[in-house]
Structure formats: structure tokens, C-alpha cells
Short mmCIF file of N, CA, C and O in Angstrom, two decimals:
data_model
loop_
_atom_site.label_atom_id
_atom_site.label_comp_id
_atom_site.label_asym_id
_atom_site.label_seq_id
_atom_site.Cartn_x
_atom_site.Cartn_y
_atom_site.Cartn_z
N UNK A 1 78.67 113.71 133.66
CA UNK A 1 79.93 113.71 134.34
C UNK A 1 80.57 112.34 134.22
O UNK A 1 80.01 111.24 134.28
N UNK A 2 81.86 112.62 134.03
CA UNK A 2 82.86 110.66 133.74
C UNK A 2 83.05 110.47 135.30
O UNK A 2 83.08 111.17 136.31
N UNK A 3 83.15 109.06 134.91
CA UNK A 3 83.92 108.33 136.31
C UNK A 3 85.54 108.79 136.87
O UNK A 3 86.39 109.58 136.45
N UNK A 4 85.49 108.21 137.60
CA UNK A 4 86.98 108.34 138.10
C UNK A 4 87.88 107.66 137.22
O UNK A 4 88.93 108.25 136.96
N UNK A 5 87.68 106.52 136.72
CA UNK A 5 88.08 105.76 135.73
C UNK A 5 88.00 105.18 134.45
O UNK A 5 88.57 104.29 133.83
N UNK A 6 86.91 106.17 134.23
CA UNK A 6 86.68 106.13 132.50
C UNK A 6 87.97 107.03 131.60
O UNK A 6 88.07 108.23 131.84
N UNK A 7 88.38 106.76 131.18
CA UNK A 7 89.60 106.71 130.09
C UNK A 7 89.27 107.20 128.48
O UNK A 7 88.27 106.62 128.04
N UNK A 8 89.73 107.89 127.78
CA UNK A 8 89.32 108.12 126.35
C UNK A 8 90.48 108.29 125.89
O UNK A 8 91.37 109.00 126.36
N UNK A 9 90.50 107.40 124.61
CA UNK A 9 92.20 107.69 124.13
C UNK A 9 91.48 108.70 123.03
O UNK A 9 90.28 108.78 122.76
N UNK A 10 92.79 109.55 122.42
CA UNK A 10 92.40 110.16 121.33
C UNK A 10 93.10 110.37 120.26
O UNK A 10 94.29 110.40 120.57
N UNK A 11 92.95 110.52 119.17
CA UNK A 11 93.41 110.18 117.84
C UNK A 11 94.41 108.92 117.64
O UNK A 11 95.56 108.72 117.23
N UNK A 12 93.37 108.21 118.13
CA UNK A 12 94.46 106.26 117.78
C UNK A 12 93.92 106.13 116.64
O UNK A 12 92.71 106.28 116.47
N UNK A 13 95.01 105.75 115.43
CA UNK A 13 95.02 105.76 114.38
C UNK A 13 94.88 104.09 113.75
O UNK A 13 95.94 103.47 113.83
N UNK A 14 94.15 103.61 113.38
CA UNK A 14 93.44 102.47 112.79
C UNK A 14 93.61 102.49 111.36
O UNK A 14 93.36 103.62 110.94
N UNK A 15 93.92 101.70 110.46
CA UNK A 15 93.63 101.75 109.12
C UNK A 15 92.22 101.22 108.68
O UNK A 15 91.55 101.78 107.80
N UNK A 16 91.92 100.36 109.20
CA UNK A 16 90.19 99.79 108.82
C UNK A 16 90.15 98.40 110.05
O UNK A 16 90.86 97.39 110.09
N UNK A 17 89.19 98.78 110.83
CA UNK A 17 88.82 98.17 112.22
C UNK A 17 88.36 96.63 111.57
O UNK A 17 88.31 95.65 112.31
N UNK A 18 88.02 96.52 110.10
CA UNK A 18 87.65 95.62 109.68
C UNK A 18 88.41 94.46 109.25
O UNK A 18 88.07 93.29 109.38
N UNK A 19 89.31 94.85 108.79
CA UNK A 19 90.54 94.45 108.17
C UNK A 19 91.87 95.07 108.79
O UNK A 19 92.60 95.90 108.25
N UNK A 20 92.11 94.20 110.65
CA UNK A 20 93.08 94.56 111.02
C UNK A 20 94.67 93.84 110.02
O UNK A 20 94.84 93.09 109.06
N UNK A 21 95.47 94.59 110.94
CA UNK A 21 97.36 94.60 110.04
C UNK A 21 97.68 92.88 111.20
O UNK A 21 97.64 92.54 112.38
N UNK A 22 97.98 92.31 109.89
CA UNK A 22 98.15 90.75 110.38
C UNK A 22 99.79 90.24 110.07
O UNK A 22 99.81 90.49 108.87
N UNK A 23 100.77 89.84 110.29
CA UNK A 23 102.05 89.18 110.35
C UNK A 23 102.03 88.91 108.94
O UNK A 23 102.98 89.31 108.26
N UNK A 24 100.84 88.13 108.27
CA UNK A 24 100.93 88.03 107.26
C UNK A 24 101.34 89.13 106.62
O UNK A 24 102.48 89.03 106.15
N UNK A 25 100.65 90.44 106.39
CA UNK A 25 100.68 91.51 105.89
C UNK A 25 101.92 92.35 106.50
O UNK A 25 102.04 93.37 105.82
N UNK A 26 102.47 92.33 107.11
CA UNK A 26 103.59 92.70 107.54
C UNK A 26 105.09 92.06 107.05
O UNK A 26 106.23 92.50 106.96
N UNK A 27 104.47 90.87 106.82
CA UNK A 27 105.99 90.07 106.02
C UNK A 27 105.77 90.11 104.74
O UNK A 27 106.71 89.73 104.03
N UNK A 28 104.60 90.53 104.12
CA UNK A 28 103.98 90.84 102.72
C UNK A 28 104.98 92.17 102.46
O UNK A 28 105.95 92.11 101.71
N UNK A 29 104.63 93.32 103.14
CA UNK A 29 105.25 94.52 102.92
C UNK A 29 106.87 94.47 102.78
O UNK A 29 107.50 95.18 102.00
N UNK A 30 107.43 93.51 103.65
CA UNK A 30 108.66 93.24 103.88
C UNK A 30 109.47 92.59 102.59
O UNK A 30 110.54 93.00 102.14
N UNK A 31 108.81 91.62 102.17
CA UNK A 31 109.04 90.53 101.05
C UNK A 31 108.53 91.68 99.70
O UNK A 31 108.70 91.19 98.58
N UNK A 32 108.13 92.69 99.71
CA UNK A 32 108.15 93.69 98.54
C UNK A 32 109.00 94.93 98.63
O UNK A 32 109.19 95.61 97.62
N UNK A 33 109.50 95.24 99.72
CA UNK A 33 110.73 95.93 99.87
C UNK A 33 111.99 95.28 99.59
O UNK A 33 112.96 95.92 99.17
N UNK A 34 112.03 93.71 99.87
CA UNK A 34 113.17 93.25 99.60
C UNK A 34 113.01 92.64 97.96
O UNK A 34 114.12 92.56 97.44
N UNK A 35 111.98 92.24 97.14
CA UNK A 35 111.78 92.56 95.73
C UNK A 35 112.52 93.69 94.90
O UNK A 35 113.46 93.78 94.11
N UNK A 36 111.80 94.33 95.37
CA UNK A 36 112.32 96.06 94.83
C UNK A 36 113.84 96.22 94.95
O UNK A 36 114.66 96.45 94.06
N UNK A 37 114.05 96.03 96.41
CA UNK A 37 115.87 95.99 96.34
C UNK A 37 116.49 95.41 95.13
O UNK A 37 117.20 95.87 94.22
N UNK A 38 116.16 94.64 95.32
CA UNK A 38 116.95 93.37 94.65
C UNK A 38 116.71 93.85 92.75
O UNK A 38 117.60 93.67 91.92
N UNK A 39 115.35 94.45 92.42
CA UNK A 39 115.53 95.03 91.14
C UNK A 39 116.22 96.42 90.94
O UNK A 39 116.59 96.89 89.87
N UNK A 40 116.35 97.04 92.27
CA UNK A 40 117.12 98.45 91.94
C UNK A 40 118.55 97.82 91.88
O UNK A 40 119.22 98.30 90.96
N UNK A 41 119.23 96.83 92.65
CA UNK A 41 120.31 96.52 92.92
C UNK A 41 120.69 96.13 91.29
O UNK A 41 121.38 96.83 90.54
N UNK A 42 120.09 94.93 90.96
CA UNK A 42 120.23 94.27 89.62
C UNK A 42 120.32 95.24 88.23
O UNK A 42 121.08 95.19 87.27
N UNK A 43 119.29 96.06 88.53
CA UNK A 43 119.72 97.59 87.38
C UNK A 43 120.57 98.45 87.62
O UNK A 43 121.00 99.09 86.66
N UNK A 44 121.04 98.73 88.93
CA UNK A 44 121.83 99.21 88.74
C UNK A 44 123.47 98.60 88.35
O UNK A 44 124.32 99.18 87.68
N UNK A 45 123.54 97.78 88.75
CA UNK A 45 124.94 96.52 88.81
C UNK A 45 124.97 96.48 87.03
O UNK A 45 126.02 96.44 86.39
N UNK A 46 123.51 96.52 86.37
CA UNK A 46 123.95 96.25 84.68
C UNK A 46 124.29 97.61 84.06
O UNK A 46 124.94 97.76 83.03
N UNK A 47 123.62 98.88 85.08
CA UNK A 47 124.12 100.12 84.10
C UNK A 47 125.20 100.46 84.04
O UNK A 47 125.77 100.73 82.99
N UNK A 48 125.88 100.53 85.56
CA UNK A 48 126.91 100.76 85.67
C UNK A 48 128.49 99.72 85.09
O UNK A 48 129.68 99.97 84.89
N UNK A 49 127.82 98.82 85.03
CA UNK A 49 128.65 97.99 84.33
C UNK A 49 128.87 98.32 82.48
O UNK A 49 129.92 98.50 81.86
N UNK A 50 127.71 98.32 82.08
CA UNK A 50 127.61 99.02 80.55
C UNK A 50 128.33 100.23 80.45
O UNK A 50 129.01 100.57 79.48
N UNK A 51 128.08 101.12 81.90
CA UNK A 51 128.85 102.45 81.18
C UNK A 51 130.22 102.86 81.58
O UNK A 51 130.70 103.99 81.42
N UNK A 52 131.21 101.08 82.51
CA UNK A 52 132.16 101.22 82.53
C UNK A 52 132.88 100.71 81.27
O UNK A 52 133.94 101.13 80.81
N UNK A 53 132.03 99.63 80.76
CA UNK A 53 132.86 98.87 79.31
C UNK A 53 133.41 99.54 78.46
O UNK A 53 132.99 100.64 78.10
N UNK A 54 134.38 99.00 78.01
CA UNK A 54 135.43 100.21 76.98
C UNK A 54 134.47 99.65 75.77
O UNK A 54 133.72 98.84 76.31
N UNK A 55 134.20 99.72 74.52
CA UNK A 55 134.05 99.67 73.40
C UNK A 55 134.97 98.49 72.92
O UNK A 55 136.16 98.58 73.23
N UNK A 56 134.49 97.17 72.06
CA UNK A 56 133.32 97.52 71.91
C UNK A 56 132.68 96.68 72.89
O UNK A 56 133.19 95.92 73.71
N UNK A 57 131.37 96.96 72.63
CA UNK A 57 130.92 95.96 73.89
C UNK A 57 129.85 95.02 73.37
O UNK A 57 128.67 95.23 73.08
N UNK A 58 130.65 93.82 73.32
CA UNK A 58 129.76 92.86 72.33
C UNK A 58 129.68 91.53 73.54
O UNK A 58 128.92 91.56 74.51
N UNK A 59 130.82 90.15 73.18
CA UNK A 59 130.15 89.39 73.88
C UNK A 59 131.00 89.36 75.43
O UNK A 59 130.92 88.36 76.15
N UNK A 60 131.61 90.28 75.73
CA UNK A 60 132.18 90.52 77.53
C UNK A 60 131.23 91.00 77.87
O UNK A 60 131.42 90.92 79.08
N UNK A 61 130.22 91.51 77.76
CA UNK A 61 129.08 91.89 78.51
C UNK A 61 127.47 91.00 78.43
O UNK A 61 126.31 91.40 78.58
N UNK A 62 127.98 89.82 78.17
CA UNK A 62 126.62 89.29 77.35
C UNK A 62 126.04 88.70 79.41
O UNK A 62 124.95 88.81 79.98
N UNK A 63 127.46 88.11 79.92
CA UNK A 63 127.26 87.77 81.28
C UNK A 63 126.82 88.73 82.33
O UNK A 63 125.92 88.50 83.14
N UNK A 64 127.43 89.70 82.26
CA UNK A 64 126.90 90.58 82.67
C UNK A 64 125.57 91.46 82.94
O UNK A 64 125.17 91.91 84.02
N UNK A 65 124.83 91.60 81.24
CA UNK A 65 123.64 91.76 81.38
C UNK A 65 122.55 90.20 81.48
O UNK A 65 121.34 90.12 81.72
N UNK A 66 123.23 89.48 81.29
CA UNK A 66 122.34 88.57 81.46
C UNK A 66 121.98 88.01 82.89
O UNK A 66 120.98 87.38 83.24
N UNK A 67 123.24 88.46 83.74
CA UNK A 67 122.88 88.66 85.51
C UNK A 67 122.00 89.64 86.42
O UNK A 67 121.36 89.61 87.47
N UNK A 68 122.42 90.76 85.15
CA UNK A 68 121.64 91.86 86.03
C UNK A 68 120.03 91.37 85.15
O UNK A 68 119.18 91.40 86.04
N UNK A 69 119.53 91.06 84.13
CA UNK A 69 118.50 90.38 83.76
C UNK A 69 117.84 89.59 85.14
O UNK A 69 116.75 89.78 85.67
N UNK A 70 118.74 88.78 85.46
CA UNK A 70 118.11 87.12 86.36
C UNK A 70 118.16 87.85 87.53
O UNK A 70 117.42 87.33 88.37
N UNK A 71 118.81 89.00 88.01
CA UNK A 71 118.26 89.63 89.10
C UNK A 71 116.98 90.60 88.61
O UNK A 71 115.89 90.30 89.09
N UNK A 72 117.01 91.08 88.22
CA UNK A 72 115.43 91.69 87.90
C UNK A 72 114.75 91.14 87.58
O UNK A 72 113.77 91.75 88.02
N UNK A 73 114.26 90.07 86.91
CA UNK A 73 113.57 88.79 87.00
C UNK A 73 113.37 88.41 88.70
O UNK A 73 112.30 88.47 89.31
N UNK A 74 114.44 88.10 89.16
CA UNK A 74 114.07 87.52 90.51
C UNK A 74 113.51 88.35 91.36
O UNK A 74 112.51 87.85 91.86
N UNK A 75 113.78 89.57 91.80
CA UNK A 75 113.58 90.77 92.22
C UNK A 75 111.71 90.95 91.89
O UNK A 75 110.88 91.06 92.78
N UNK A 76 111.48 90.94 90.78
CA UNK A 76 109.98 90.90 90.43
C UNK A 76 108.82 89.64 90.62
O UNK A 76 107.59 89.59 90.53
N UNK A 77 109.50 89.01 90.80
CA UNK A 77 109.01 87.64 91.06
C UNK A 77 108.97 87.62 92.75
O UNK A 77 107.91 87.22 93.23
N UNK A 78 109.82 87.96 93.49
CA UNK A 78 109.81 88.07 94.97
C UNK A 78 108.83 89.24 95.23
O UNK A 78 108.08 89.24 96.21
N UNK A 79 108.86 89.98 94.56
CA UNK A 79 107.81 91.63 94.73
C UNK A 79 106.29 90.95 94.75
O UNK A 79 105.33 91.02 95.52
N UNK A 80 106.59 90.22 93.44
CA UNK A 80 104.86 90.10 93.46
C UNK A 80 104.28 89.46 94.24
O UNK A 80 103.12 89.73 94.55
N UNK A 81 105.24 88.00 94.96
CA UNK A 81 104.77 87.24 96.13
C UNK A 81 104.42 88.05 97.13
O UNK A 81 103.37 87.92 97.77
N UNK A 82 105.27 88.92 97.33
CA UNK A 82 105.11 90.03 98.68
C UNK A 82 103.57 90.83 98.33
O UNK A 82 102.97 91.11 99.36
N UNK A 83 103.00 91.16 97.29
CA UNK A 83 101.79 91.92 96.61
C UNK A 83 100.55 90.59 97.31
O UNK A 83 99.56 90.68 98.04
N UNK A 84 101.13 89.63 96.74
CA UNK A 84 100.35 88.20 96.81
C UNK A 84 100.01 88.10 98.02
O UNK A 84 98.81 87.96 98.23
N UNK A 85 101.06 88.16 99.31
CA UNK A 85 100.50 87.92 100.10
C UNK A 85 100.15 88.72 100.99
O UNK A 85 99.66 88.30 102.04
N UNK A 86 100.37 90.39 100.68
CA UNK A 86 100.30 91.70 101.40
C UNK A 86 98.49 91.57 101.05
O UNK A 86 97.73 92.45 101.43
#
């Protein structure tokens, strides 16, 4: 028979009691969502730009893809820190 004040929680959900979820790992997850943005943003900003250009499309677009480049570059580079420190 329980006490008057024995308590049982039930189905509290833990990922590994061993390896609790730390700030670190929480700004890890964060800093790879905002990675990812930043490469969907950057691909998309160069497709849509390519498939507004009239023809032909030589060097008016060289800036263009070469931005949406340095954002997907940056974008992957911020992801992996977030991997790094998740």
C-alpha cells in the first residue's frame, strides 16, 4: 500500500538520463535552423533570380549568383557550427 504522499509521475519523457539537453545543445539546434535558413533563403534568391533574367544571361547575373553562392557558403558554415556544438 503507498503513502499518503508518495507521488508517481507517468510517461515523463527523457531522451537519455545520461546525457541530459544542455543550453549548449539548445543554441546548437538553434544556430542549425538558422544555417539552413539562410541556405534555403540564398538558393532560393539565386533561382528565382535566374528564372526572372531575360536572355541572355551572361555577366548581369555574375553578382547575383555569386551572392546567392556567399550565402550558401555562409549558411553552411553557420549549420555546421550549430552540428559542432549540438
Amino acid at each position: 500500500m503507498r503513502a499518503v504522499g508518495d507521488v508517481t509521475l507517468a510517461a515523463v519523457w527523457h531522451p537519455d538520463p545520461h546525457h541530459p539537453i544542455t543550453w549548449a545543445m539548445f543554441f546548437g539546434a538553434l544556430i542549425v535552423v538558422a544555417g539552413s535558413a539562410m541556405v534555403l533563403i540564398g538558393v532560393f534568391a539565386a533561382v528565382d533570380t535566374w528564372r526572372k533574367a531575360g536572355r541572355p544571361r551572361g555577366d548581369s547575373l555574375r553578382g547575383v549568383l555569386l551572392g546567392g553562392g556567399c550565402c550558401l557558403v555562409a549558411g553552411l558554415v553557420v549549420a555546421a557550427f550549430g552540428i559542432w556544438l549540438y
